[in-house]
CSV table of C-alpha atoms in Angstrom, one decimal:
chain,number,residue,atom,x,y,z
K,1,MET,CA,15.5,-54.6,-73.3
K,2,SER,CA,13.3,-56.5,-75.7
K,3,SER,CA,13.4,-56.7,-79.5
K,4,LEU,CA,10.3,-56.3,-81.5
K,5,PHE,CA,10.4,-60.0,-82.3
K,6,GLU,CA,10.6,-60.8,-78.6
K,7,LYS,CA,7.7,-58.6,-77.8
K,8,MET,CA,5.6,-60.2,-80.5
K,9,MET,CA,6.5,-63.7,-79.1
K,10,ALA,CA,5.5,-62.5,-75.6
K,11,LEU,CA,2.1,-61.3,-76.9
K,12,ASN,CA,1.4,-64.6,-78.5
K,13,SER,CA,2.2,-66.6,-75.3
K,14,THR,CA,0.6,-67.0,-71.9
K,15,GLY,CA,2.3,-66.7,-68.6
K,16,PRO,CA,5.1,-64.5,-67.4
K,17,TYR,CA,7.6,-62.9,-69.7
K,18,ARG,CA,11.0,-61.7,-68.7
K,19,ALA,CA,12.9,-59.1,-70.7
K,20,GLU,CA,16.6,-58.4,-70.4
K,21,LYS,CA,17.0,-55.6,-67.9
K,22,VAL,CA,19.6,-52.9,-68.6
K,23,SER,CA,22.6,-52.6,-66.3
K,24,ALA,CA,23.6,-49.5,-64.4
K,25,GLU,CA,26.7,-49.3,-66.7
K,26,ASP,CA,24.7,-49.5,-69.9
K,27,ALA,CA,21.7,-47.3,-68.9
K,28,LEU,CA,21.0,-44.0,-70.6
K,29,THR,CA,22.7,-41.1,-68.9
K,30,GLY,CA,19.6,-39.0,-68.6
K,31,GLY,CA,19.0,-35.3,-68.3
K,32,ARG,CA,20.4,-32.6,-66.0
K,33,HIS,CA,17.0,-31.3,-65.1
K,34,PRO,CA,13.7,-32.8,-64.0
K,35,VAL,CA,11.1,-33.2,-66.8
K,36,ASN,CA,8.4,-31.7,-64.6
K,37,PRO,CA,10.2,-29.1,-62.6
K,38,ASP,CA,7.2,-27.1,-61.5
K,39,PRO,CA,4.3,-29.5,-61.3
K,40,ALA,CA,0.7,-28.3,-61.2
K,41,PRO,CA,-1.4,-29.6,-58.4
K,42,ASN,CA,-3.1,-33.0,-58.8
K,43,ALA,CA,-6.0,-32.3,-61.2
K,44,VAL,CA,-8.4,-34.6,-59.2
K,45,LEU,CA,-7.4,-34.0,-55.6
K,46,GLY,CA,-6.1,-30.5,-55.8
K,47,THR,CA,-3.0,-31.4,-53.7
K,48,PRO,CA,0.7,-31.3,-54.4
K,49,LEU,CA,2.5,-33.9,-56.5
K,50,ALA,CA,5.3,-33.8,-53.9
K,51,GLY,CA,6.5,-36.6,-51.7
K,52,ALA,CA,5.2,-37.1,-48.1
K,53,GLN,CA,8.0,-35.2,-46.4
K,54,ASP,CA,7.9,-32.2,-48.7
K,55,PRO,CA,7.1,-28.8,-47.1
K,56,ALA,CA,4.4,-28.3,-49.7
K,57,TRP,CA,2.0,-30.4,-47.5
K,58,GLU,CA,2.2,-28.1,-44.5
K,59,ASN,CA,-0.7,-26.0,-45.5
K,60,VAL,CA,-2.9,-28.7,-47.0
K,61,GLY,CA,-6.0,-29.3,-44.8
K,62,GLU,CA,-5.9,-31.3,-41.6
K,63,HIS,CA,-3.9,-34.5,-41.6
K,64,GLY,CA,-1.5,-36.5,-39.4
K,65,PRO,CA,2.1,-37.3,-40.4
K,66,LEU,CA,2.0,-38.4,-44.0
K,67,ARG,CA,3.5,-41.6,-45.5
K,68,GLU,CA,4.1,-42.7,-49.1
K,69,VAL,CA,4.5,-45.8,-51.1
K,70,VAL,CA,5.5,-46.3,-54.7
K,71,LEU,CA,3.6,-48.9,-56.7
K,72,ALA,CA,4.3,-50.2,-60.2
K,73,LEU,CA,1.3,-52.0,-61.8
K,74,GLY,CA,1.9,-51.7,-65.5
K,75,CYS,CA,0.9,-48.6,-67.4
K,76,PHE,CA,0.7,-45.8,-64.8
K,77,TRP,CA,-2.3,-44.0,-66.3
K,78,GLY,CA,-4.8,-46.6,-65.1
K,79,ALA,CA,-2.9,-47.5,-62.0
K,80,GLU,CA,-3.1,-43.9,-60.7
K,81,ARG,CA,-6.8,-43.8,-61.1
K,82,LEU,CA,-7.3,-46.7,-58.6
K,83,PHE,CA,-6.4,-44.5,-55.6
K,84,TRP,CA,-8.2,-41.2,-56.2
K,85,ASP,CA,-11.4,-42.2,-54.3
K,86,ILE,CA,-9.8,-43.8,-51.2
K,87,ASP,CA,-10.4,-42.0,-48.0
K,88,GLY,CA,-7.0,-41.2,-46.5
K,89,VAL,CA,-5.2,-40.8,-49.8
K,90,MET,CA,-3.9,-37.3,-49.9
K,91,GLY,CA,-2.2,-37.3,-53.2
K,92,THR,CA,-1.0,-39.3,-56.2
K,93,SER,CA,1.4,-38.7,-59.0
K,94,VAL,CA,2.9,-40.8,-61.8
K,95,GLY,CA,6.6,-41.2,-62.4
K,96,TYR,CA,9.5,-43.5,-62.9
K,97,ALA,CA,11.2,-45.7,-60.2
K,98,GLY,CA,13.6,-48.6,-59.8
K,99,GLY,CA,15.9,-47.5,-62.6
K,100,TYR,CA,19.3,-45.9,-63.2
K,101,THR,CA,18.8,-43.0,-65.5
K,102,ALA,CA,18.5,-39.5,-63.9
K,103,ASN,CA,15.5,-37.4,-64.9
K,104,PRO,CA,14.3,-39.8,-67.6
K,105,THR,CA,11.7,-38.8,-70.2
K,106,TYR,CA,8.8,-41.0,-71.1
K,107,ARG,CA,10.3,-41.9,-74.4
K,108,GLU,CA,13.6,-42.9,-72.7
K,109,VAL,CA,11.7,-45.1,-70.2
K,110,CYS,CA,9.8,-46.8,-73.1
K,111,THR,CA,13.1,-47.9,-74.7
K,112,GLY,CA,13.8,-50.1,-71.7
K,113,ARG,CA,17.3,-48.5,-71.5
K,114,THR,CA,16.7,-46.6,-68.2
K,115,GLY,CA,15.7,-49.6,-66.0
K,116,HIS,CA,12.7,-47.7,-64.6
K,117,ALA,CA,9.2,-49.0,-64.1
K,118,GLU,CA,6.2,-46.8,-64.7
K,119,ALA,CA,5.0,-46.1,-61.2
K,120,VAL,CA,2.5,-44.3,-59.0
K,121,ARG,CA,3.5,-42.5,-55.8
K,122,VAL,CA,0.7,-42.6,-53.3
K,123,VAL,CA,0.8,-40.1,-50.4
K,124,PHE,CA,-1.5,-41.1,-47.6
K,125,ASP,CA,-2.5,-40.4,-44.0
K,126,PRO,CA,-1.9,-43.7,-42.1
K,127,GLU,CA,-4.4,-42.7,-39.4
K,128,LYS,CA,-7.1,-43.0,-42.1
K,129,VAL,CA,-5.8,-45.8,-44.4
K,130,ARG,CA,-3.2,-48.5,-43.9
K,131,VAL,CA,-0.6,-49.4,-46.5
K,132,GLU,CA,-2.1,-52.9,-46.6
K,133,GLU,CA,-5.4,-51.4,-47.8
K,134,LEU,CA,-3.6,-49.6,-50.6
K,135,LEU,CA,-1.8,-52.8,-51.5
K,136,LYS,CA,-5.2,-54.6,-51.6
K,137,VAL,CA,-6.5,-52.2,-54.2
K,138,ALA,CA,-3.3,-52.6,-56.2
K,139,PHE,CA,-3.2,-56.4,-56.1
K,140,GLU,CA,-6.8,-56.9,-56.8
K,141,ASN,CA,-6.6,-54.8,-60.0
K,142,HIS,CA,-3.5,-56.0,-61.9
K,143,ASP,CA,-1.8,-59.3,-62.5
K,144,PRO,CA,1.3,-59.5,-60.4
K,145,THR,CA,2.4,-62.8,-61.9
K,146,GLN,CA,3.3,-61.7,-65.4
K,147,GLY,CA,6.9,-60.6,-65.0
K,148,ASP,CA,7.8,-57.8,-67.4
K,149,ARG,CA,4.4,-57.4,-69.0
K,150,GLN,CA,0.9,-56.4,-68.1
K,151,GLY,CA,-1.7,-57.4,-70.6
K,152,ASN,CA,-0.5,-56.3,-74.0
K,153,ASP,CA,2.1,-53.9,-72.6
K,154,VAL,CA,5.5,-55.7,-72.8
K,155,GLY,CA,8.8,-54.5,-71.4
K,156,THR,CA,10.6,-54.0,-68.1
K,157,GLN,CA,8.9,-50.7,-67.6
K,158,TYR,CA,5.6,-52.6,-67.1
K,159,ARG,CA,6.8,-54.9,-64.4
K,160,SER,CA,4.9,-55.2,-61.1
K,161,ALA,CA,6.8,-53.7,-58.1
K,162,VAL,CA,6.4,-52.2,-54.7
K,163,TYR,CA,9.0,-49.8,-53.5
K,164,ALA,CA,8.6,-49.1,-49.7
K,165,HIS,CA,9.5,-45.9,-47.9
K,166,ASP,CA,11.2,-47.5,-44.9
K,167,GLU,CA,12.0,-50.9,-43.4
K,168,GLU,CA,8.9,-51.1,-41.3
K,169,GLN,CA,6.7,-50.5,-44.3
K,170,LEU,CA,8.7,-53.0,-46.3
K,171,GLN,CA,8.1,-55.8,-43.7
K,172,ARG,CA,4.4,-55.1,-43.9
K,173,VAL,CA,4.4,-55.3,-47.7
K,174,ARG,CA,6.2,-58.6,-47.6
K,175,ALA,CA,3.9,-60.0,-45.0
K,176,ALA,CA,0.8,-59.1,-47.1
K,177,LEU,CA,2.2,-60.6,-50.3
K,178,GLU,CA,3.3,-63.7,-48.5
K,179,THR,CA,-0.3,-64.2,-47.4
K,180,TRP,CA,-1.9,-63.3,-50.8
K,181,LYS,CA,0.3,-65.5,-53.0
K,182,GLU,CA,-1.8,-68.5,-51.9
K,183,ARG,CA,-4.9,-66.6,-53.1
K,184,PHE,CA,-3.4,-66.1,-56.5
K,185,ALA,CA,-2.4,-69.8,-56.7
K,186,GLU,CA,-5.8,-70.9,-55.8
K,187,ALA,CA,-7.3,-68.7,-58.5
K,188,GLY,CA,-5.1,-70.3,-61.1
K,189,PHE,CA,-2.4,-67.7,-61.4
K,190,GLY,CA,1.3,-68.4,-61.3
K,191,ASP,CA,3.9,-67.3,-58.7
K,192,LEU,CA,4.0,-63.6,-57.8
K,193,THR,CA,6.8,-61.9,-59.8
K,194,THR,CA,6.4,-58.5,-58.0
K,195,GLU,CA,9.7,-56.8,-57.3
K,196,VAL,CA,9.7,-55.7,-53.7
K,197,GLY,CA,12.2,-53.5,-51.9
K,198,LEU,CA,13.1,-50.1,-50.4
K,199,LEU,CA,12.9,-47.3,-52.9
K,200,LYS,CA,16.3,-46.0,-51.8
K,201,ASP,CA,17.9,-49.4,-52.7
K,202,ALA,CA,16.2,-49.7,-56.1
K,203,GLY,CA,18.3,-48.5,-59.1
K,204,CYS,CA,19.5,-45.0,-58.4
K,205,GLY,CA,17.2,-44.8,-55.4
K,206,GLU,CA,14.9,-42.1,-56.6
K,207,TYR,CA,11.3,-41.5,-57.9
K,208,PHE,CA,11.2,-39.1,-60.8
K,209,LEU,CA,8.0,-37.3,-61.6
K,210,ALA,CA,6.7,-37.9,-65.1
K,211,GLU,CA,5.8,-35.2,-67.6
K,212,ASP,CA,2.7,-33.1,-66.9
K,213,GLU,CA,0.7,-34.7,-69.7
K,214,HIS,CA,0.9,-38.1,-68.0
K,215,GLN,CA,-0.3,-36.8,-64.6
K,216,GLN,CA,-4.0,-37.8,-63.9
K,217,TYR,CA,-4.2,-38.8,-67.6
K,218,LEU,CA,-7.5,-40.6,-67.4
K,219,HIS,CA,-9.1,-37.6,-65.6
K,220,LYS,CA,-8.0,-35.4,-68.4
K,221,ASN,CA,-8.7,-38.0,-71.1
K,222,PRO,CA,-11.7,-40.1,-69.8
K,223,ALA,CA,-11.7,-42.3,-72.9
K,224,GLY,CA,-8.0,-42.9,-72.7
K,225,TYR,CA,-6.2,-46.3,-72.6
K,226,CYS,CA,-6.7,-48.3,-69.4
K,227,MET,CA,-6.1,-52.0,-68.8
K,228,HIS,CA,-6.6,-52.1,-65.0
K,229,GLY,CA,-9.5,-53.8,-63.3
K,230,PRO,CA,-10.6,-56.6,-61.0
K,231,ASN,CA,-8.6,-59.8,-61.5
K,232,GLY,CA,-11.0,-61.9,-59.4
K,233,VAL,CA,-8.7,-62.4,-56.5
K,234,THR,CA,-9.6,-61.2,-53.0
K,235,CYS,CA,-6.8,-59.9,-50.8
K,236,PRO,CA,-7.8,-59.8,-47.1
K,237,THR,CA,-6.2,-57.1,-45.0
K,238,GLY,CA,-6.6,-58.6,-41.5
K,239,VAL,CA,-3.7,-59.5,-39.2
K,240,PHE,CA,-0.9,-61.2,-41.1
């Protein structure tokens, strides 16, 4: 959790910023019910906001077995938009991951007292796109060296993170970042501060859908706030 003074200091400094992260014992209790219990289809892709294993995908076009990965890249509005035009991406949603509070609201997450990061769940067909290619898009379009901040957005909810679906995917994520960290160093960035782990081991182990007004926000509000874009680093996706 960061005080207003600490946030002001962070905005007037360069390099990574670390905020105090709430503990499981001190986190907000949360609500009894999801904040988005009956989500509308993705406003861009027309597909469910459900996870890859949800039965909602059974009647959605032709696709192989689906996979998912949860990515935190700062404000989730701009982060979600990065994946809409990628062949093989079946669905995206924005939500909260890596924290302790059940069914958190946007306002609760913004207090820093839930432990969650603003995140994007990407559901994809691995026969058409590899997780490394999704990571490439993510890591070429945000700064993964800034700790608990992304541009002018300061707080633990804006940290960089990758929450993998299973152990095999986790190893692939780690291999990619191990290779790319040299690219960031060569470009004048600092060390990677991205939090990497299995979703089931992060916080309470769940991804919670955000409210409907945040889903596909920049499609609904084309002139809305967005701070994502090329950082000048190229992340190759060959054999690691």
